mmCIF file of C-alpha atoms and ligand atoms in Angstrom:
data_model
loop_
_atom_site.group_PDB
_atom_site.id
_atom_site.type_symbol
_atom_site.label_atom_id
_atom_site.label_comp_id
_atom_site.label_asym_id
_atom_site.label_seq_id
_atom_site.Cartn_x
_atom_site.Cartn_y
_atom_site.Cartn_z
ATOM 1 C CA MET B 1 0.230 8.609 17.612
ATOM 2 C CA THR B 2 -1.393 11.227 15.403
ATOM 3 C CA TYR B 3 -1.306 11.244 11.632
ATOM 4 C CA ASP B 4 1.605 13.212 10.156
ATOM 5 C CA PRO B 5 0.352 15.018 7.033
ATOM 6 C CA ASN B 6 3.961 15.452 5.899
ATOM 7 C CA ASN B 7 4.687 11.735 5.516
ATOM 8 C CA ILE B 8 5.876 10.747 2.061
ATOM 9 C CA PHE B 9 2.672 9.018 1.004
ATOM 10 C CA ALA B 10 0.598 12.045 2.020
ATOM 11 C CA LYS B 11 2.877 14.079 -0.252
ATOM 12 C CA ILE B 12 2.323 11.591 -3.072
ATOM 13 C CA LEU B 13 -1.451 11.848 -2.568
ATOM 14 C CA ARG B 14 -1.238 15.653 -2.777
ATOM 15 C CA GLY B 15 0.823 15.391 -5.969
ATOM 16 C CA GLU B 16 3.838 17.022 -4.332
ATOM 17 C CA ILE B 17 6.145 14.183 -5.310
ATOM 18 C CA PRO B 18 5.786 11.918 -8.340
ATOM 19 C CA ASN B 19 4.758 8.291 -8.403
ATOM 20 C CA ASN B 20 4.340 5.561 -10.972
ATOM 21 C CA THR B 21 0.594 5.014 -10.647
ATOM 22 C CA VAL B 22 -0.718 1.495 -11.158
ATOM 23 C CA TYR B 23 -4.342 2.119 -10.182
ATOM 24 C CA GLU B 24 -6.453 4.930 -8.734
ATOM 25 C CA ASP B 25 -10.074 5.446 -7.729
ATOM 26 C CA ASP B 26 -11.960 7.708 -5.312
ATOM 27 C CA HIS B 27 -10.613 5.941 -2.215
ATOM 28 C CA VAL B 28 -7.421 4.167 -3.257
ATOM 29 C CA LEU B 29 -4.068 4.808 -4.929
ATOM 30 C CA CYS B 30 -1.600 2.119 -5.985
ATOM 31 C CA PHE B 31 1.909 2.917 -7.193
ATOM 32 C CA ASP B 32 5.165 1.077 -7.773
ATOM 33 C CA ASP B 33 7.567 0.898 -4.835
ATOM 34 C CA ILE B 34 10.592 3.122 -5.406
ATOM 35 C CA THR B 35 12.978 0.355 -4.262
ATOM 36 C CA PRO B 36 11.396 -2.836 -5.582
ATOM 37 C CA GLN B 37 12.278 -6.055 -3.745
ATOM 38 C CA MET B 38 10.693 -8.285 -6.382
ATOM 39 C CA PRO B 39 9.936 -8.029 -10.140
ATOM 40 C CA VAL B 40 6.503 -6.736 -9.106
ATOM 41 C CA HIS B 41 6.447 -4.556 -5.994
ATOM 42 C CA CYS B 42 3.697 -2.003 -5.588
ATOM 43 C CA LEU B 43 2.020 -0.286 -2.666
ATOM 44 C CA ILE B 44 -1.717 0.123 -2.158
ATOM 45 C CA ILE B 45 -2.806 3.011 0.038
ATOM 46 C CA PRO B 46 -6.128 4.498 1.066
ATOM 47 C CA LYS B 47 -6.589 8.179 0.237
ATOM 48 C CA GLY B 48 -7.852 8.797 3.767
ATOM 49 C CA GLN B 49 -5.464 9.581 6.591
ATOM 50 C CA TYR B 50 -4.890 6.257 8.351
ATOM 51 C CA LEU B 51 -1.722 5.408 10.246
ATOM 52 C CA SER B 52 -1.664 1.650 9.921
ATOM 53 C CA LEU B 53 -3.612 -1.496 9.135
ATOM 54 C CA THR B 54 -4.923 -1.417 12.687
ATOM 55 C CA ASP B 55 -6.092 2.185 12.398
ATOM 56 C CA PHE B 56 -7.643 1.580 8.977
ATOM 57 C CA SER B 57 -9.460 -1.575 10.090
ATOM 58 C CA ALA B 58 -10.839 0.118 13.200
ATOM 59 C CA THR B 59 -11.773 3.554 11.906
ATOM 60 C CA ALA B 60 -12.182 3.638 8.114
ATOM 61 C CA SER B 61 -15.690 3.752 6.701
ATOM 62 C CA ASP B 62 -17.310 0.672 5.200
ATOM 63 C CA ASP B 63 -17.022 2.293 1.761
ATOM 64 C CA GLU B 64 -13.276 2.838 2.199
ATOM 65 C CA ILE B 65 -12.674 -0.708 3.418
ATOM 66 C CA ILE B 66 -14.684 -2.225 0.601
ATOM 67 C CA ALA B 67 -12.957 -0.011 -1.963
ATOM 68 C CA PHE B 68 -9.535 -1.018 -0.659
ATOM 69 C CA HIS B 69 -10.268 -4.720 -0.925
ATOM 70 C CA ARG B 70 -11.948 -4.428 -4.329
ATOM 71 C CA ALA B 71 -8.891 -2.502 -5.527
ATOM 72 C CA ILE B 72 -6.580 -5.344 -4.516
ATOM 73 C CA ALA B 73 -8.264 -7.710 -6.971
ATOM 74 C CA LYS B 74 -8.078 -5.131 -9.778
ATOM 75 C CA ILE B 75 -4.402 -4.435 -9.107
ATOM 76 C CA ILE B 76 -3.531 -8.135 -9.067
ATOM 77 C CA LYS B 77 -5.075 -8.402 -12.539
ATOM 78 C CA ILE B 78 -3.322 -5.252 -13.801
ATOM 79 C CA LYS B 79 0.022 -6.602 -12.576
ATOM 80 C CA GLY B 80 -0.557 -10.044 -14.117
ATOM 81 C CA LEU B 81 -0.360 -11.890 -10.810
ATOM 82 C CA SER B 82 -3.662 -13.776 -11.011
ATOM 83 C CA ASP B 83 -2.214 -17.088 -12.159
ATOM 84 C CA ASP B 84 0.994 -17.483 -10.184
ATOM 85 C CA GLY B 85 0.110 -15.560 -7.039
ATOM 86 C CA TYR B 86 1.813 -12.974 -4.903
ATOM 87 C CA ARG B 87 2.564 -11.909 -1.359
ATOM 88 C CA ALA B 88 0.689 -9.125 0.453
ATOM 89 C CA ILE B 89 2.411 -7.519 3.440
ATOM 90 C CA CYS B 90 1.345 -4.760 5.827
ATOM 91 C CA ASN B 91 4.280 -3.864 8.047
ATOM 92 C CA THR B 92 2.640 -2.406 11.143
ATOM 93 C CA ASP B 93 4.003 -0.066 13.793
ATOM 94 C CA ILE B 94 7.352 -0.526 15.543
ATOM 95 C CA ASP B 95 7.688 -4.304 15.722
ATOM 96 C CA GLY B 96 6.332 -4.662 12.206
ATOM 97 C CA GLY B 97 9.058 -2.337 10.919
ATOM 98 C CA GLN B 98 6.645 0.158 9.372
ATOM 99 C CA GLU B 99 8.649 3.098 8.043
ATOM 100 C CA VAL B 100 5.987 5.250 6.407
ATOM 101 C CA PRO B 101 3.174 6.158 8.833
ATOM 102 C CA HIS B 102 0.364 6.025 6.281
ATOM 103 C CA PHE B 103 -1.330 2.637 5.960
ATOM 104 C CA HIS B 104 -0.046 0.691 2.962
ATOM 105 C CA MET B 105 -0.108 -2.844 1.653
ATOM 106 C CA HIS B 106 2.911 -4.172 -0.249
ATOM 107 C CA ILE B 107 2.096 -6.437 -3.206
ATOM 108 C CA LEU B 108 5.100 -8.553 -4.184
ATOM 109 C CA GLY B 109 5.320 -11.038 -7.023
ATOM 110 C CA GLY B 110 6.621 -11.911 -10.439
ATOM 111 C CA GLU B 111 8.734 -14.777 -9.090
ATOM 112 C CA LEU B 112 8.721 -17.149 -6.133
ATOM 113 C CA CYS B 113 8.819 -15.144 -2.916
ATOM 114 C CA PRO B 114 11.444 -16.126 -0.332
ATOM 115 C CA LYS B 115 10.228 -18.079 2.671
ATOM 116 C CA MET B 116 10.701 -15.146 5.010
ATOM 117 C CA ILE B 117 9.370 -11.609 4.879
ATOM 118 C CA VAL B 118 10.630 -9.411 2.060
ATOM 119 C CA ARG B 119 11.654 -5.855 2.854
HETATM 120 P P1 AMP Z 1 7.283 0.144 5.078
HETATM 121 O O1 AMP Z 1 8.638 -0.198 5.594
HETATM 122 O O2 AMP Z 1 6.330 -1.001 5.100
HETATM 123 O O3 AMP Z 1 6.747 1.392 5.725
HETATM 124 O O4 AMP Z 1 7.483 0.421 3.541
HETATM 125 C C1 AMP Z 1 7.642 1.670 2.992
HETATM 126 C C2 AMP Z 1 7.929 1.468 1.535
HETATM 127 O O5 AMP Z 1 7.760 2.708 0.881
HETATM 128 C C3 AMP Z 1 9.344 0.985 1.214
HETATM 129 O O6 AMP Z 1 9.282 -0.252 0.506
HETATM 130 C C4 AMP Z 1 9.919 2.099 0.338
HETATM 131 O O7 AMP Z 1 10.736 1.623 -0.696
HETATM 132 C C5 AMP Z 1 8.651 2.744 -0.199
HETATM 133 N N1 AMP Z 1 8.792 4.135 -0.601
HETATM 134 C C6 AMP Z 1 9.348 5.135 0.119
HETATM 135 N N2 AMP Z 1 9.286 6.290 -0.569
HETATM 136 C C7 AMP Z 1 8.655 6.003 -1.734
HETATM 137 C C8 AMP Z 1 8.286 6.774 -2.874
HETATM 138 N N3 AMP Z 1 8.544 8.086 -2.962
HETATM 139 N N4 AMP Z 1 7.658 6.164 -3.899
HETATM 140 C C9 AMP Z 1 7.392 4.836 -3.832
HETATM 141 N N5 AMP Z 1 7.711 4.058 -2.791
HETATM 142 C C10 AMP Z 1 8.342 4.633 -1.752
#
């Protein structure tokens, strides 16, 4: 599968559609999910063109991978999730139910997450 530059997150990165930005740096953007499943529900994406967690883990540069993980900690603090915790989900490919083909991590919190996956 090749990267589709017209996916919705690519459009967000190009500023073609709006987003509620939580955090941004040279490599990473985080914005609130448009259909939140929890009191806190945001999405962390790399600015590079990566299809999935698998693609990102295999092919992103060390700088991009480090930036992504450092951003998670900053976003957790911004969203006030440091004390009570949160759930991080990366739906991946067909069986994972990934709908947007640009790697993203869901951050869900603000109350006790259900036992099963939240989507
Ligand atoms: P996934 O099923 O893991 O690919 O999740 C895609 C997520 O993107 C869903 O939770 C959608 O609600 C969210 N989403 C889709 N379009 C937008 C948008 N324009 N702004 C913010 N979140 C979006």
